[in-house]
PDB file of C-alpha atoms in Angstrom:
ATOM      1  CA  UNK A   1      69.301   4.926  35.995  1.00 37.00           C
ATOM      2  CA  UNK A   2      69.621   5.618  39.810  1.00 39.00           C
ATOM      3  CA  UNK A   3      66.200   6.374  41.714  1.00 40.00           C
ATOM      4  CA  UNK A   4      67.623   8.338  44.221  1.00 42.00           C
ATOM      5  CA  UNK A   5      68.062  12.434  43.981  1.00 45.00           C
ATOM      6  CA  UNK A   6      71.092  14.215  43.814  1.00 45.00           C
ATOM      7  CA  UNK A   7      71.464  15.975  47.383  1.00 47.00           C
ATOM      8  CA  UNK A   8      72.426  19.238  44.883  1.00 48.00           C
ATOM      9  CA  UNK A   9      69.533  18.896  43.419  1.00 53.00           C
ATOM     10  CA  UNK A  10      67.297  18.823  46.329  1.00 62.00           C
ATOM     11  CA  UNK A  11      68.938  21.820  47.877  1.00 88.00           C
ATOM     12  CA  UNK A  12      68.590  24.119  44.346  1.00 90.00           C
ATOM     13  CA  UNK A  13      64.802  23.084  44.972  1.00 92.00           C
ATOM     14  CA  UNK A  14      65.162  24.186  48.625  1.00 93.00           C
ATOM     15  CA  UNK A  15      66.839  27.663  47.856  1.00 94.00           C
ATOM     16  CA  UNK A  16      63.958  28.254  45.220  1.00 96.00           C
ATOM     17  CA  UNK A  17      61.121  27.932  47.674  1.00 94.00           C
ATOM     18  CA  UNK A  18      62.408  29.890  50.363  1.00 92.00           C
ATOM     19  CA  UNK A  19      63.127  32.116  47.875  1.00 95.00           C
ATOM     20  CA  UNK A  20      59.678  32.023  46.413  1.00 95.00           C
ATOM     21  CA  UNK A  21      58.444  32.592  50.014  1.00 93.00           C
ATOM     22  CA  UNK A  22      60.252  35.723  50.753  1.00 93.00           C
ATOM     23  CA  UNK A  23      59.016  37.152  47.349  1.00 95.00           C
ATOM     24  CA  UNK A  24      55.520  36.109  47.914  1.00 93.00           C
ATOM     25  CA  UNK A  25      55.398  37.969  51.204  1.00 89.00           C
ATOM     26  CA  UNK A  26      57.540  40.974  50.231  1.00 90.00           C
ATOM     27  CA  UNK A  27      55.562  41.517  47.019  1.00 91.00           C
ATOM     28  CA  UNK A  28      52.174  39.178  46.927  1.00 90.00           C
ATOM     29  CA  UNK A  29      51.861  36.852  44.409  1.00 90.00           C
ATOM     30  CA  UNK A  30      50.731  38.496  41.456  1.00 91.00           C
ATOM     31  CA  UNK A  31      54.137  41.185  41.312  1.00 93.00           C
ATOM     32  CA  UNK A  32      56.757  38.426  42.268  1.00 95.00           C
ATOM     33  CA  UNK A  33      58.030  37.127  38.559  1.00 96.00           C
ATOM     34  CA  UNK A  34      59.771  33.907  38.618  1.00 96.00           C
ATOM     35  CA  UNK A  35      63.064  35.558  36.963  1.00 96.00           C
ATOM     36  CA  UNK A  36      63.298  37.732  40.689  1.00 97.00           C
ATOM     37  CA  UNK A  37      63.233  34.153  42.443  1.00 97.00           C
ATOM     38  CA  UNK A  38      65.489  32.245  40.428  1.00 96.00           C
ATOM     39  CA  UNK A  39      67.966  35.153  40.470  1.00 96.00           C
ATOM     40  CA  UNK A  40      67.298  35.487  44.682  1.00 95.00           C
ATOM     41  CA  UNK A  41      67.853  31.423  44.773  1.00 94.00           C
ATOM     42  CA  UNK A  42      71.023  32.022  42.547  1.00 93.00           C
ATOM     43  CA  UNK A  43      69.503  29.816  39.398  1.00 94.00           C
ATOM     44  CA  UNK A  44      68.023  29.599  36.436  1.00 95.00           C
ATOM     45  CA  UNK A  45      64.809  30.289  35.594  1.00 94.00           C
ATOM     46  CA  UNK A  46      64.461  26.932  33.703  1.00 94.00           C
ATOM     47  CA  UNK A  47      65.761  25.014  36.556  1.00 94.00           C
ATOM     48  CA  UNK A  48      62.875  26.591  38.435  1.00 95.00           C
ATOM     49  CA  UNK A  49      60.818  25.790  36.143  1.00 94.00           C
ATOM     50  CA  UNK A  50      61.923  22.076  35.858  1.00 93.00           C
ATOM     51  CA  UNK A  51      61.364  21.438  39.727  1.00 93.00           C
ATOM     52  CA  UNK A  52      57.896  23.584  39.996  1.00 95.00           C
ATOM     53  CA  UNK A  53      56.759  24.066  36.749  1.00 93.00           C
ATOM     54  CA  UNK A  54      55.104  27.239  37.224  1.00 94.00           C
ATOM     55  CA  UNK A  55      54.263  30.363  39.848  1.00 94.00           C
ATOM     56  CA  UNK A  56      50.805  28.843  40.918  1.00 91.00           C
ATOM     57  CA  UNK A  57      52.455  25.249  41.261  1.00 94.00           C
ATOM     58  CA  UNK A  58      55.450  26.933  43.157  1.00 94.00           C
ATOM     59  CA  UNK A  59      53.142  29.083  45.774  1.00 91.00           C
ATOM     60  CA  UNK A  60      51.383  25.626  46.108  1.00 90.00           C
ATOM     61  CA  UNK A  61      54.484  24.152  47.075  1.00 92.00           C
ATOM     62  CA  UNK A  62      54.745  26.546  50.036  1.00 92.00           C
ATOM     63  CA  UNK A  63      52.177  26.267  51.007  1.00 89.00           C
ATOM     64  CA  UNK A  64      52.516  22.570  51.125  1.00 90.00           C
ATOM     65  CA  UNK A  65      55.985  22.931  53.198  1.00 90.00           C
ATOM     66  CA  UNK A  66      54.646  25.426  55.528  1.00 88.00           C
ATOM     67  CA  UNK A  67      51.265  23.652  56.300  1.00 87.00           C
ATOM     68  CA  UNK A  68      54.193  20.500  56.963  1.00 88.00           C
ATOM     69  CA  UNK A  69      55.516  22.910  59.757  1.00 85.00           C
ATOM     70  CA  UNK A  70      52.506  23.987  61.567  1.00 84.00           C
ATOM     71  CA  UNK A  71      51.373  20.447  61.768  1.00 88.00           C
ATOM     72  CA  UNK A  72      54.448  19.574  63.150  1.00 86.00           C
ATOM     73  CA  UNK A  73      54.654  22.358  65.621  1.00 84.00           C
ATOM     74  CA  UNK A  74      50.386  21.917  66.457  1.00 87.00           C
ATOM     75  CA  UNK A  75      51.542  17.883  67.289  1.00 88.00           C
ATOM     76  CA  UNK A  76      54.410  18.851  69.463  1.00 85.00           C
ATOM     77  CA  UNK A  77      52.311  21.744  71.662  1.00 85.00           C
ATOM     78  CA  UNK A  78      49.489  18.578  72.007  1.00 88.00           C
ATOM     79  CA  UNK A  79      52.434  16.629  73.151  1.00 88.00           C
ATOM     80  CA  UNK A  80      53.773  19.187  76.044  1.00 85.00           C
ATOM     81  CA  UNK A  81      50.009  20.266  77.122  1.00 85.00           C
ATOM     82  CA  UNK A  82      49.330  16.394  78.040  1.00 84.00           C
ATOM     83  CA  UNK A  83      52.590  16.701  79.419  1.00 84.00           C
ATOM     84  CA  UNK A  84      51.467  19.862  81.559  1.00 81.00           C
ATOM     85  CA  UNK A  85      54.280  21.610  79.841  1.00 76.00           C
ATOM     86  CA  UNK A  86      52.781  24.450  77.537  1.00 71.00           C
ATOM     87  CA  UNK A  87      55.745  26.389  78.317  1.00 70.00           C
ATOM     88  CA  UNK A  88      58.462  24.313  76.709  1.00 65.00           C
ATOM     89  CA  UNK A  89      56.510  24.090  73.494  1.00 62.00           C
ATOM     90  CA  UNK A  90      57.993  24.689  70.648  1.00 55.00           C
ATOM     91  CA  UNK A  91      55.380  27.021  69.469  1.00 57.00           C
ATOM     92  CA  UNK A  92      55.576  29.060  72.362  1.00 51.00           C
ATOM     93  CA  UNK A  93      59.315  30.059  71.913  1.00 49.00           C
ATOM     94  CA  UNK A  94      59.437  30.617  68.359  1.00 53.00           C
ATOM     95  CA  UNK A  95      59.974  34.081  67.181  1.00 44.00           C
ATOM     96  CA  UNK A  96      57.449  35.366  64.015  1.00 45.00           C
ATOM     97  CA  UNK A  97      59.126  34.977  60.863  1.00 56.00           C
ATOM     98  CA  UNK A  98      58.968  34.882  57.720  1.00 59.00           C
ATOM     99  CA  UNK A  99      56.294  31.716  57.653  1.00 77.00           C
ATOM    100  CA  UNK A 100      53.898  34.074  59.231  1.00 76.00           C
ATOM    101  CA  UNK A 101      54.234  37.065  56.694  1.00 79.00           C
ATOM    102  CA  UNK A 102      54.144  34.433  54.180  1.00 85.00           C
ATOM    103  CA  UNK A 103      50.469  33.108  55.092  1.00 82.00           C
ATOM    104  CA  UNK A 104      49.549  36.212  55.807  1.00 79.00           C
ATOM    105  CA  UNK A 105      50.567  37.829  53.029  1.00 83.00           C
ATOM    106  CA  UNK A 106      48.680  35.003  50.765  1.00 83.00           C
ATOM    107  CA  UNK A 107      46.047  35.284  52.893  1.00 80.00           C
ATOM    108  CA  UNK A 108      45.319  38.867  51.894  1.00 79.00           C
ATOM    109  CA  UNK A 109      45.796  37.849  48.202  1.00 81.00           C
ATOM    110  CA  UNK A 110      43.366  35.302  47.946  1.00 77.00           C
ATOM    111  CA  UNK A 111      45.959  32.321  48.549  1.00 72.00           C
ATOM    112  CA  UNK A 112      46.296  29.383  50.815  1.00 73.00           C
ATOM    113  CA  UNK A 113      42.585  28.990  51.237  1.00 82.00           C
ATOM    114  CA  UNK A 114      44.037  25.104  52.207  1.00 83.00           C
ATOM    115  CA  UNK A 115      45.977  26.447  54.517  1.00 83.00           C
ATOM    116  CA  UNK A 116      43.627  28.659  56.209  1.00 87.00           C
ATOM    117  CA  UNK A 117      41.045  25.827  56.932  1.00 91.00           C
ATOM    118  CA  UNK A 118      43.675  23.378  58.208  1.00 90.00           C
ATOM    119  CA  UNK A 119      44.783  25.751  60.871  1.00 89.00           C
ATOM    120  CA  UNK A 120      41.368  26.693  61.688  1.00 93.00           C
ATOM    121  CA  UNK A 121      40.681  22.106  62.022  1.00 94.00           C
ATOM    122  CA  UNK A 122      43.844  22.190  64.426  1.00 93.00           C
ATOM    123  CA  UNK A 123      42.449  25.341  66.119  1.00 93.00           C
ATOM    124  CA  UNK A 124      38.803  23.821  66.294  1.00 96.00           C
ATOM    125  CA  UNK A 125      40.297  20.678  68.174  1.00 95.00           C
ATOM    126  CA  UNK A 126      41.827  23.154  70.413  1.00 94.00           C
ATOM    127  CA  UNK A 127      38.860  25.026  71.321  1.00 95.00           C
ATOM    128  CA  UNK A 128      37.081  21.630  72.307  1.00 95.00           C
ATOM    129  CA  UNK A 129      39.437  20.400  74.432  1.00 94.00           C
ATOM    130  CA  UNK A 130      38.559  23.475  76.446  1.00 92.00           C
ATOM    131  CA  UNK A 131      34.672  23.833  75.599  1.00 94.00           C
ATOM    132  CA  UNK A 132      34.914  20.477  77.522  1.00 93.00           C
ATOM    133  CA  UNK A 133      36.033  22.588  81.027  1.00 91.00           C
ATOM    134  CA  UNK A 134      33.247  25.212  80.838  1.00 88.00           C
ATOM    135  CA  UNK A 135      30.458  25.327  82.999  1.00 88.00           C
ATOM    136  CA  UNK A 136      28.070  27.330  80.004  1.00 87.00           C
ATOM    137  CA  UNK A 137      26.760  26.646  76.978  1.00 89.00           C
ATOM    138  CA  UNK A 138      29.859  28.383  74.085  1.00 91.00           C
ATOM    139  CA  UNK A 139      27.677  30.891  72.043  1.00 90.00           C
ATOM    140  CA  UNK A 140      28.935  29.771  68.766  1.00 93.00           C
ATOM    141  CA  UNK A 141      30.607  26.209  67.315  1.00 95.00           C
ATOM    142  CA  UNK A 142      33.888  25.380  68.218  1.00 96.00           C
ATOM    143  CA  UNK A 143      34.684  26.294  64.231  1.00 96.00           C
ATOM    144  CA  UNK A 144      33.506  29.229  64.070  1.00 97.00           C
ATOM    145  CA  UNK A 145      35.287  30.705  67.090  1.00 96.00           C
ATOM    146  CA  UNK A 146      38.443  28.483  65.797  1.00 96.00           C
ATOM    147  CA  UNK A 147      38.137  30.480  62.173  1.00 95.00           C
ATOM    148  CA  UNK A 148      38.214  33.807  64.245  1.00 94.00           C
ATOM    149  CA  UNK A 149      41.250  33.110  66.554  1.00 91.00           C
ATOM    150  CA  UNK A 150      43.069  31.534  63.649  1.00 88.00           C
ATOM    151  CA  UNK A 151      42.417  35.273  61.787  1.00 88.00           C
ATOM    152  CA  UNK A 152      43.060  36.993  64.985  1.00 86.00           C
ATOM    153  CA  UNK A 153      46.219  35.242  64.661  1.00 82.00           C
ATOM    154  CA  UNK A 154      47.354  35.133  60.888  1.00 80.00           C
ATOM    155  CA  UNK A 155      46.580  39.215  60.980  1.00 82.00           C
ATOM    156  CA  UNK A 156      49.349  39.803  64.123  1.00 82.00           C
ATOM    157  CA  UNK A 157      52.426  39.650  61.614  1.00 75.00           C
ATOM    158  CA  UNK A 158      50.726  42.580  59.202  1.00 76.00           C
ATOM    159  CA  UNK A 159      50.245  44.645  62.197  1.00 84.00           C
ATOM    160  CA  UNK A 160      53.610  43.717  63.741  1.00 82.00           C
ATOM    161  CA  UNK A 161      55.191  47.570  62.752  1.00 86.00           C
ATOM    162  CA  UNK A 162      52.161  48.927  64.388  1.00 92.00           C
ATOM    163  CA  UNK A 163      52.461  46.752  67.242  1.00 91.00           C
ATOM    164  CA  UNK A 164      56.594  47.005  67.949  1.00 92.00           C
ATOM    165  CA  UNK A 165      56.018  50.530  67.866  1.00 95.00           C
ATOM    166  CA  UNK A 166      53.233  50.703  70.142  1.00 95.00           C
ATOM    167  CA  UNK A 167      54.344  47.949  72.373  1.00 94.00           C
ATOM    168  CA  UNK A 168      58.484  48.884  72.431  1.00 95.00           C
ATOM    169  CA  UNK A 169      59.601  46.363  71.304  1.00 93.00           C
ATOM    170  CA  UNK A 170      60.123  44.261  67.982  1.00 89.00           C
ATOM    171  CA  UNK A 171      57.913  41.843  67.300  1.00 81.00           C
ATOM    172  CA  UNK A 172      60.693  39.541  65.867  1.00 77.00           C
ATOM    173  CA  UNK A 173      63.002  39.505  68.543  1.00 83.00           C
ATOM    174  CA  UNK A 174      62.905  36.909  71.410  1.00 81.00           C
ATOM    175  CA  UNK A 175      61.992  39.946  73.631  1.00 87.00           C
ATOM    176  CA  UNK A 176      59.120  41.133  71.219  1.00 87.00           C
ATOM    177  CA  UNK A 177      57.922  37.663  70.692  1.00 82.00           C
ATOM    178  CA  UNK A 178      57.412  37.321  74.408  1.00 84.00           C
ATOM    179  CA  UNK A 179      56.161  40.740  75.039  1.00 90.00           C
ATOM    180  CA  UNK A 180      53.705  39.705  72.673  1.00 87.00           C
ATOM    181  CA  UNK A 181      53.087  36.317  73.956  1.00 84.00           C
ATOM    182  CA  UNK A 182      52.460  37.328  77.504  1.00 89.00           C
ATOM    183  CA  UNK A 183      49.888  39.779  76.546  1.00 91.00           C
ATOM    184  CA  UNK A 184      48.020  37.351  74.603  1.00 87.00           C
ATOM    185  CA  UNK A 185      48.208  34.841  77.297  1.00 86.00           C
ATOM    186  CA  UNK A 186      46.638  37.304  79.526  1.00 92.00           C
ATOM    187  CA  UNK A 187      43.862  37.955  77.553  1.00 89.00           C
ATOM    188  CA  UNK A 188      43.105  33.992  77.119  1.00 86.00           C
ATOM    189  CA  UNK A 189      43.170  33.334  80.597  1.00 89.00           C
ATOM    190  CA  UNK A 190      41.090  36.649  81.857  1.00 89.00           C
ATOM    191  CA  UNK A 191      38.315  37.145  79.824  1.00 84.00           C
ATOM    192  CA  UNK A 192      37.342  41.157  79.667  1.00 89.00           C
ATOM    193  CA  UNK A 193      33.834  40.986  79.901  1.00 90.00           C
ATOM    194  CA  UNK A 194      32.427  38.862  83.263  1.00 89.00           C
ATOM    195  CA  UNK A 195      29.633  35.790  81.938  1.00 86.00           C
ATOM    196  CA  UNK A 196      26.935  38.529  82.882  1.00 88.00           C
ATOM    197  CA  UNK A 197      28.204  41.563  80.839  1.00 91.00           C
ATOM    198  CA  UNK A 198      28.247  39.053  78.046  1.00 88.00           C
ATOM    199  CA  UNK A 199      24.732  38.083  78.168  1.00 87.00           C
ATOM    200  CA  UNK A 200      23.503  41.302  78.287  1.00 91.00           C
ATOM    201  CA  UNK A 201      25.117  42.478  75.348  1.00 91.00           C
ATOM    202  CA  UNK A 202      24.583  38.952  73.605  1.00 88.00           C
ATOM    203  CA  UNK A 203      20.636  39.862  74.385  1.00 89.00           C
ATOM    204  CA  UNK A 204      20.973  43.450  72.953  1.00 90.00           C
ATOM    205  CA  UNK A 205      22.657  41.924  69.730  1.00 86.00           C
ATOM    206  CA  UNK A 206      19.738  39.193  69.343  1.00 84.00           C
ATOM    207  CA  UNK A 207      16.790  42.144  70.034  1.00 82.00           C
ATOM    208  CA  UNK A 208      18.914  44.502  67.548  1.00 82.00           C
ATOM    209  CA  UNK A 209      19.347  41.615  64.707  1.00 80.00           C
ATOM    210  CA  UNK A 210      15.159  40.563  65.371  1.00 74.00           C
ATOM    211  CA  UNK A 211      14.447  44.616  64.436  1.00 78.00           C
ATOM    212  CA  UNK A 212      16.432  44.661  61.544  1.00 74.00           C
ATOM    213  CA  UNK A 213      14.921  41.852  60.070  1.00 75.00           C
ATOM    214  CA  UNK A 214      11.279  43.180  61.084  1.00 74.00           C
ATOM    215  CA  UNK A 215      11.717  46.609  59.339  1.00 68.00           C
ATOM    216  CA  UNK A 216      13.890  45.705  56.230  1.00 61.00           C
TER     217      UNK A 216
END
């Protein structure tokens, strides 16, 4: 018998996960049933079965092929900012989609705990590269603040009705995307609070956490 996979075969098990992904993130995981996938993937649900075995393996699968994508898209922004070309990366063009409402999605369902800590690893590399250009001390690790940008991110495609209608403009259309984009680049690059402000109320919150734990 031949090792090698019939192409038909390999594109069923294509059309079932990106079935499976719209479902997960239209629905969450425990109301999608894996008769609504195979029917939205136009199969059976035994032939789903036979390439995924089950929900919990398929969702795992997903995750698998979207964690492949964000690696591949965190490798290729690395590539243009040592190439002092942040603006051609890939990441920086695409639109959200449905990847995003996906993890999201999960997110909020207990899911892709995997997934969450990987970003917030390539995120954490990210935020030491630039820990290395500061003059101060970072009031936190480089995880920790990694973890909350990585939320901060991951929670932009539940609030993106909220935010196209606030903003004008639809999150998932080129124009949206960089509405959104420039904003967000603003805010990186000009911090709202000057190094002083910060103190001050990093002060207060150390004096207000030292009373709390004096009069429990």
């Amino acid at each position: 018998m031949s090792s090698e996979r019939d192409p038909e075969d390999l594109t069923a098990r294509a059309r079932i996960r990106d079935a499976a992904m719209r479902h997960f993130a239209e629905h969450g995981f425990e109301r999608t049933t894996i008769r609504g996938i195979a029917e939205t993937a136009g199969v059976s649900s035994g032939l789903l079965r036979h390439h995924f075995g089950s929900k919990e393996a398929l969702r795992d699968a997903c995750d698998e092929y979207v964690l492949g994508i964000v690696r591949r898209l965190n490798e290729q922004t690395w590539a243009a900012f040592e190439a002092g070309d942040l603006g051609g990366a890939p990441s920086a063009q695409a639109p959200l989609g449905q990847f995003n409402r996906y993890i999201a999605r999960s997110l909020i369902d207990g899911g892709s705990a995997e997934l969450f800590d990987e970003i917030t690893r390539m995120g954490e590399a990210w935020v030491a590269t630039f820990d290395a250009r500061r003059d101060d001390e970072p009031f936190t690790s480089a995880r920790v603040r990694a973890a909350v940008v990585s939320a901060w991110g991951l929670a932009l495609p539940m609030m993106s009705r909220h935010l196209s209608r606030v903003m004008g403009a639809d999150l998932e259309t080129p124009e949206g995307f960089a509405l959104l984009a420039n904003a967000l680049l603003d805010l990186y690059s000009h911090p709202l609070m000057s190094p002083e402000e910060a103190a001050a109320a990093r002060a207060g919150l150390s004096e207000a956490v030292d009373t709390e734990r004096s009069h429990p």
